CSV table of C-alpha atoms in Angstrom, one decimal:
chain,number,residue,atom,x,y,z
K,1,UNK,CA,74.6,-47.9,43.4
K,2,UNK,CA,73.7,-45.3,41.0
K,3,UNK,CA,75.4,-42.5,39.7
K,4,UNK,CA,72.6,-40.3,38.6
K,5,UNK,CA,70.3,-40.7,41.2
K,6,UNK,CA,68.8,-37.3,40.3
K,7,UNK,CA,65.2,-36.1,40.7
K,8,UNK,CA,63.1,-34.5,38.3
K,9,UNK,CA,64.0,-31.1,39.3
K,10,UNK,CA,67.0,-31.7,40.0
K,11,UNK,CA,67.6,-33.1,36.2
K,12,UNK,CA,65.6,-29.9,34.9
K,13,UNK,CA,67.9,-27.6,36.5
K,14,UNK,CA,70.7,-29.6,35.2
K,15,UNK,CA,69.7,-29.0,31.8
K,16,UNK,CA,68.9,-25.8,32.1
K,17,UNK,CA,72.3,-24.8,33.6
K,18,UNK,CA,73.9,-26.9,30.5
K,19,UNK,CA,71.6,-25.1,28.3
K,20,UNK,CA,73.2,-22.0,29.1
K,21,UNK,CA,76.8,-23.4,28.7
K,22,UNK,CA,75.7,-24.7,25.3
K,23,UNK,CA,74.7,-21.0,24.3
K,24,UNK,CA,77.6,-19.4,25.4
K,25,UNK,CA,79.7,-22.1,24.4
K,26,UNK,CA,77.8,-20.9,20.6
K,27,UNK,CA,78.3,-17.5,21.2
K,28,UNK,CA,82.1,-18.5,21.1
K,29,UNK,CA,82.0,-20.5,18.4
K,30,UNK,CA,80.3,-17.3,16.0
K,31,UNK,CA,83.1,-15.2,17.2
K,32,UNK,CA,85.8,-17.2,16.2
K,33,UNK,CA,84.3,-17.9,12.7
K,34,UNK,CA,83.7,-13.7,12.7
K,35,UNK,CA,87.7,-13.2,13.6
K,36,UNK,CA,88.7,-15.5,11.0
K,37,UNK,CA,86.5,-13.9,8.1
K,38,UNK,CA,87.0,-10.6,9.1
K,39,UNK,CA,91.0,-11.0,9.9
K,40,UNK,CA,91.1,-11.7,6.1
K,41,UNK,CA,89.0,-8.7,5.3
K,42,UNK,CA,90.5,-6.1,7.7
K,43,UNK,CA,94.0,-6.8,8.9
K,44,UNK,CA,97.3,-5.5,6.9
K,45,UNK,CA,100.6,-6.1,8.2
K,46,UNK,CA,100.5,-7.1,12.0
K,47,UNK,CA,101.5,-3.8,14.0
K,48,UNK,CA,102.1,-2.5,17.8
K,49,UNK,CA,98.2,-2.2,18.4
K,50,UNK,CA,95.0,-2.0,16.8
K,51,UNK,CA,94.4,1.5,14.9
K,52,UNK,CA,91.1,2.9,14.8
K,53,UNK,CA,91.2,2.3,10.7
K,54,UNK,CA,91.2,-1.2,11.7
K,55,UNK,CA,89.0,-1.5,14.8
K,56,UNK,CA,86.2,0.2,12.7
K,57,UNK,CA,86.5,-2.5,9.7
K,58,UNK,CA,86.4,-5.1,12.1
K,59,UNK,CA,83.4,-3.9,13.5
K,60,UNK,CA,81.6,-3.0,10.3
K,61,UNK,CA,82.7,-6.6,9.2
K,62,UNK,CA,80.3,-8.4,11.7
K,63,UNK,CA,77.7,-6.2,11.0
K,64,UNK,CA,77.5,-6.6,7.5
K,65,UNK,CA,78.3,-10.4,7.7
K,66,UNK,CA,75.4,-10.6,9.8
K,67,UNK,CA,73.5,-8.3,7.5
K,68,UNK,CA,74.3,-10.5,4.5
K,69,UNK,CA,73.5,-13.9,6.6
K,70,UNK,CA,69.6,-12.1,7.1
K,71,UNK,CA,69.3,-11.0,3.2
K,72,UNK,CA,70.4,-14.2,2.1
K,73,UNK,CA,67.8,-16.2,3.9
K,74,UNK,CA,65.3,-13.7,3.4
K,75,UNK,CA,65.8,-14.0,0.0
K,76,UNK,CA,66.1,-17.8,-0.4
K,77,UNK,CA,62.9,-18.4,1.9
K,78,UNK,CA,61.2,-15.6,-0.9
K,79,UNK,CA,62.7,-18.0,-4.0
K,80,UNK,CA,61.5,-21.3,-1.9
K,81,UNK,CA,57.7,-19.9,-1.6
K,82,UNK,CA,58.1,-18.8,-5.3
K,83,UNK,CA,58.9,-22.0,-6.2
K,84,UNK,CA,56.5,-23.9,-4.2
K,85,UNK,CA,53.6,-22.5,-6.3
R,1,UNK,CA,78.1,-26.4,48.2
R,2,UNK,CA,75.7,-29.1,47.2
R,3,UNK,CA,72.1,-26.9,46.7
R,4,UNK,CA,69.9,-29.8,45.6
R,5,UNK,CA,69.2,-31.5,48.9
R,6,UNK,CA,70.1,-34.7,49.8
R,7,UNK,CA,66.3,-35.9,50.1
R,8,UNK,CA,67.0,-39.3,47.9
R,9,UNK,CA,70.2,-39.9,49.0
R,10,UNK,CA,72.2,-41.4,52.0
R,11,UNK,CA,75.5,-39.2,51.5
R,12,UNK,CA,78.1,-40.2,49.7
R,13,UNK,CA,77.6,-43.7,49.8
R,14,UNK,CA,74.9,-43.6,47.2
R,15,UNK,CA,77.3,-42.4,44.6
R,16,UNK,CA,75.3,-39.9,43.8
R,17,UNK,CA,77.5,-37.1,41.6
R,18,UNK,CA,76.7,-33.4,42.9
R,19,UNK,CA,75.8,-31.6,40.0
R,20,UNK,CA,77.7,-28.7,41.1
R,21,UNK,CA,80.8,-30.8,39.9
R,22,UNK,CA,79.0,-31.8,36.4
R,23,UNK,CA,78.9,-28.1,35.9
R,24,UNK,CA,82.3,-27.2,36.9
R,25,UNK,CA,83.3,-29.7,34.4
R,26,UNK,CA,81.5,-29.1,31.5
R,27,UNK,CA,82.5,-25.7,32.0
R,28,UNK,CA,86.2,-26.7,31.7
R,29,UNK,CA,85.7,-28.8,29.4
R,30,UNK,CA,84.3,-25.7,27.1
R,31,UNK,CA,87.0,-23.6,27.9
R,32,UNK,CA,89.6,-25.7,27.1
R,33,UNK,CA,87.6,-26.2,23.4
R,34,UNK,CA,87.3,-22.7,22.9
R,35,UNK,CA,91.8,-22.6,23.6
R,36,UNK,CA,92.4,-25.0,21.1
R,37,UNK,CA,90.0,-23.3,18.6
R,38,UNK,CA,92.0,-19.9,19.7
R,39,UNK,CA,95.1,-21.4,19.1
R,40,UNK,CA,94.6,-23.3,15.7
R,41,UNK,CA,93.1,-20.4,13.6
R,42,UNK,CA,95.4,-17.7,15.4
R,43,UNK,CA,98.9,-20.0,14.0
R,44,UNK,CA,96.8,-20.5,10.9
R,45,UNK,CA,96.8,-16.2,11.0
R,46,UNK,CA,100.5,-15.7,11.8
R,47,UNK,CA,101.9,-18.6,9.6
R,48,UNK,CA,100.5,-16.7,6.7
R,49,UNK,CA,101.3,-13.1,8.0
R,50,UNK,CA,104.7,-13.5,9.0
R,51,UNK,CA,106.6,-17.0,7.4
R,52,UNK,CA,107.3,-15.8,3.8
R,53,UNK,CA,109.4,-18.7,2.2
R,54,UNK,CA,110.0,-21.2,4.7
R,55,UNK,CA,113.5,-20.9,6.1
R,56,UNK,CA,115.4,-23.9,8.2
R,57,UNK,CA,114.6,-22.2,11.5
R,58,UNK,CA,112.0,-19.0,12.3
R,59,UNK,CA,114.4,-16.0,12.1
R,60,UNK,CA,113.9,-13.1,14.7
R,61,UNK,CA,111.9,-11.2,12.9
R,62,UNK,CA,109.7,-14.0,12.2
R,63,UNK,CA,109.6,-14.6,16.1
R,64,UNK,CA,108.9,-10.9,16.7
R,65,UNK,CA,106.0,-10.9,13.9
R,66,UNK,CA,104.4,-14.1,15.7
R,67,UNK,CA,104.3,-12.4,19.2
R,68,UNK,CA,102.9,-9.2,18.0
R,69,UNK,CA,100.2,-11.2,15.3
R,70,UNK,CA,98.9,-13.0,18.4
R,71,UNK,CA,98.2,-9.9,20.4
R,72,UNK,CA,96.9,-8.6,17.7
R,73,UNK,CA,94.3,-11.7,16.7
R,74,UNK,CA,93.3,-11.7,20.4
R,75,UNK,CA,92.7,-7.9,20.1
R,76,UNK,CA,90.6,-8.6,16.9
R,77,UNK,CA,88.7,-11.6,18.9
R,78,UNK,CA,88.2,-8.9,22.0
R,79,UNK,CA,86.6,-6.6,19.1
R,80,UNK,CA,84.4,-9.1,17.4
R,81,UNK,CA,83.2,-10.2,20.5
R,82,UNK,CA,81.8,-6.8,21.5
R,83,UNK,CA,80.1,-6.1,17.9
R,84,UNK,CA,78.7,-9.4,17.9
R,85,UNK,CA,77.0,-8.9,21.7
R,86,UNK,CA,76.0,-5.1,21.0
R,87,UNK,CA,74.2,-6.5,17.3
R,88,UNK,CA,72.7,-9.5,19.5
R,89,UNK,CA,71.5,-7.2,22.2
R,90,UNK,CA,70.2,-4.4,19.3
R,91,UNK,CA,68.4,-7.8,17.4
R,92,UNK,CA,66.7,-8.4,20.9
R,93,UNK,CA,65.6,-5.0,21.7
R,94,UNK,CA,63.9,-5.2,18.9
R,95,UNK,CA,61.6,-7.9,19.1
C-alpha cells in the first residue's frame, strides 16, 4: 500500500510543475519585499488613489533597487578577486 | 482528470495520490502564504500611517485611513509587480 507509487516520469514532471510554483511562489516573495521598501520611499499620506507622482516613484524604486542589488555585487565580486591576489 | 496513466496502478485501491491533487494543494498552500505575507506587512503600513498616539478604541477617521491605506498598499503591490515583470522580461531579452 503505497502512497507514492509514482514512475520516473511521472516524478520528473512532478518536479518540474513544483519547480514552477517554487518560482512564482519567488517572484511573490521579491514583490512584497519591493512594496515594503519602496512604501517607505514613495508613499505620503494614504489618499483616494494612486497619483501619477507616486506611481512613477514606485516604479523608479524597483528599478533602481534592482540597479543597486547588480552594482553591489559587481563591485564586491571586483573587491573579492582583488583580494584573492 | 488524472493525465499520468494508471499503468502501475490498480485504481484506487493502490493508494496511489493523483498528482493533479499534490498540485492543486501546493498551489493553495502558496496562496494562502503569499495572504498572510499581504496582510502582515500591509497592518504593519497602516498602523504606522494612520494610528498616531494610541487611543482606547480606533476612532473613525482612523477606520477610514485603514480602508483607504489597504487599497492603497494593494495598488502599490499591483505597481511593483508590473516593474518587477517588465525589468525581469527586459533582463531576459537581453541575454
Amino acid at each position: 500500500f503505497s502512497y507514492f507509487a509514482f514512475n520516473n516520469a511521472e516524478a520528473a514532471e512532478l518536479q518540474r510543475l513544483i519547480a514552477v510554483e517554487q518560482q512564482k511562489a519567488q517572484f511573490q516573495a521579491q514583490v512584497h519585499n519591493f512594496t515594503d521598501v519602496c512604501w517607505d520611499k514613495c508613499m505620503d499620506k494614504p489618499s483616494s488613489k494612486l497619483d501619477s507622482r507616486t506611481e512613477t516613484c514606485l516604479v523608479s524604486c524597483v528599478e533602481r533597487f534592482i540597479d543597486t542589488t547588480l552594482t553591489i555585487t559587481n563591485r564586491f565580486t571586483q573587491m573579492v578577486q582583488k583580494g584573492a591576489h | 482528470m488524472d493525465s499520468f496513466g494508471s499503468d502501475l496502478s490498480s485504481g484506487s485501491s493502490s493508494g496511489k495520490i493523483d498528482p493533479g491533487t499534490i498540485m492543486e494543494q501546493v498551489k493553495v498552500q502558496i496562496a494562502v502564504a503569499n495572504a498572510q505575507e499581504l496582510l502582515q506587512r500591509m497592518t504593519d503600513k497602516c498602523f504606522k500611517k494612520c494610528i498616531g498616539k494610541p487611543g482606547s478604541t480606533l476612532d473613525n477617521s482612523e477606520q477610514k485611513c485603514i480602508a483607504m491605506c489597504m487599497d492603497r498598499y494593494m495598488d502599490a503591490w499591483n505597481t511593483v509587480s508590473r516593474a518587477y515583470n517588465s525589468r525581469l522580461q527586459r533582463e531576459r531579452a537581453r541575454i
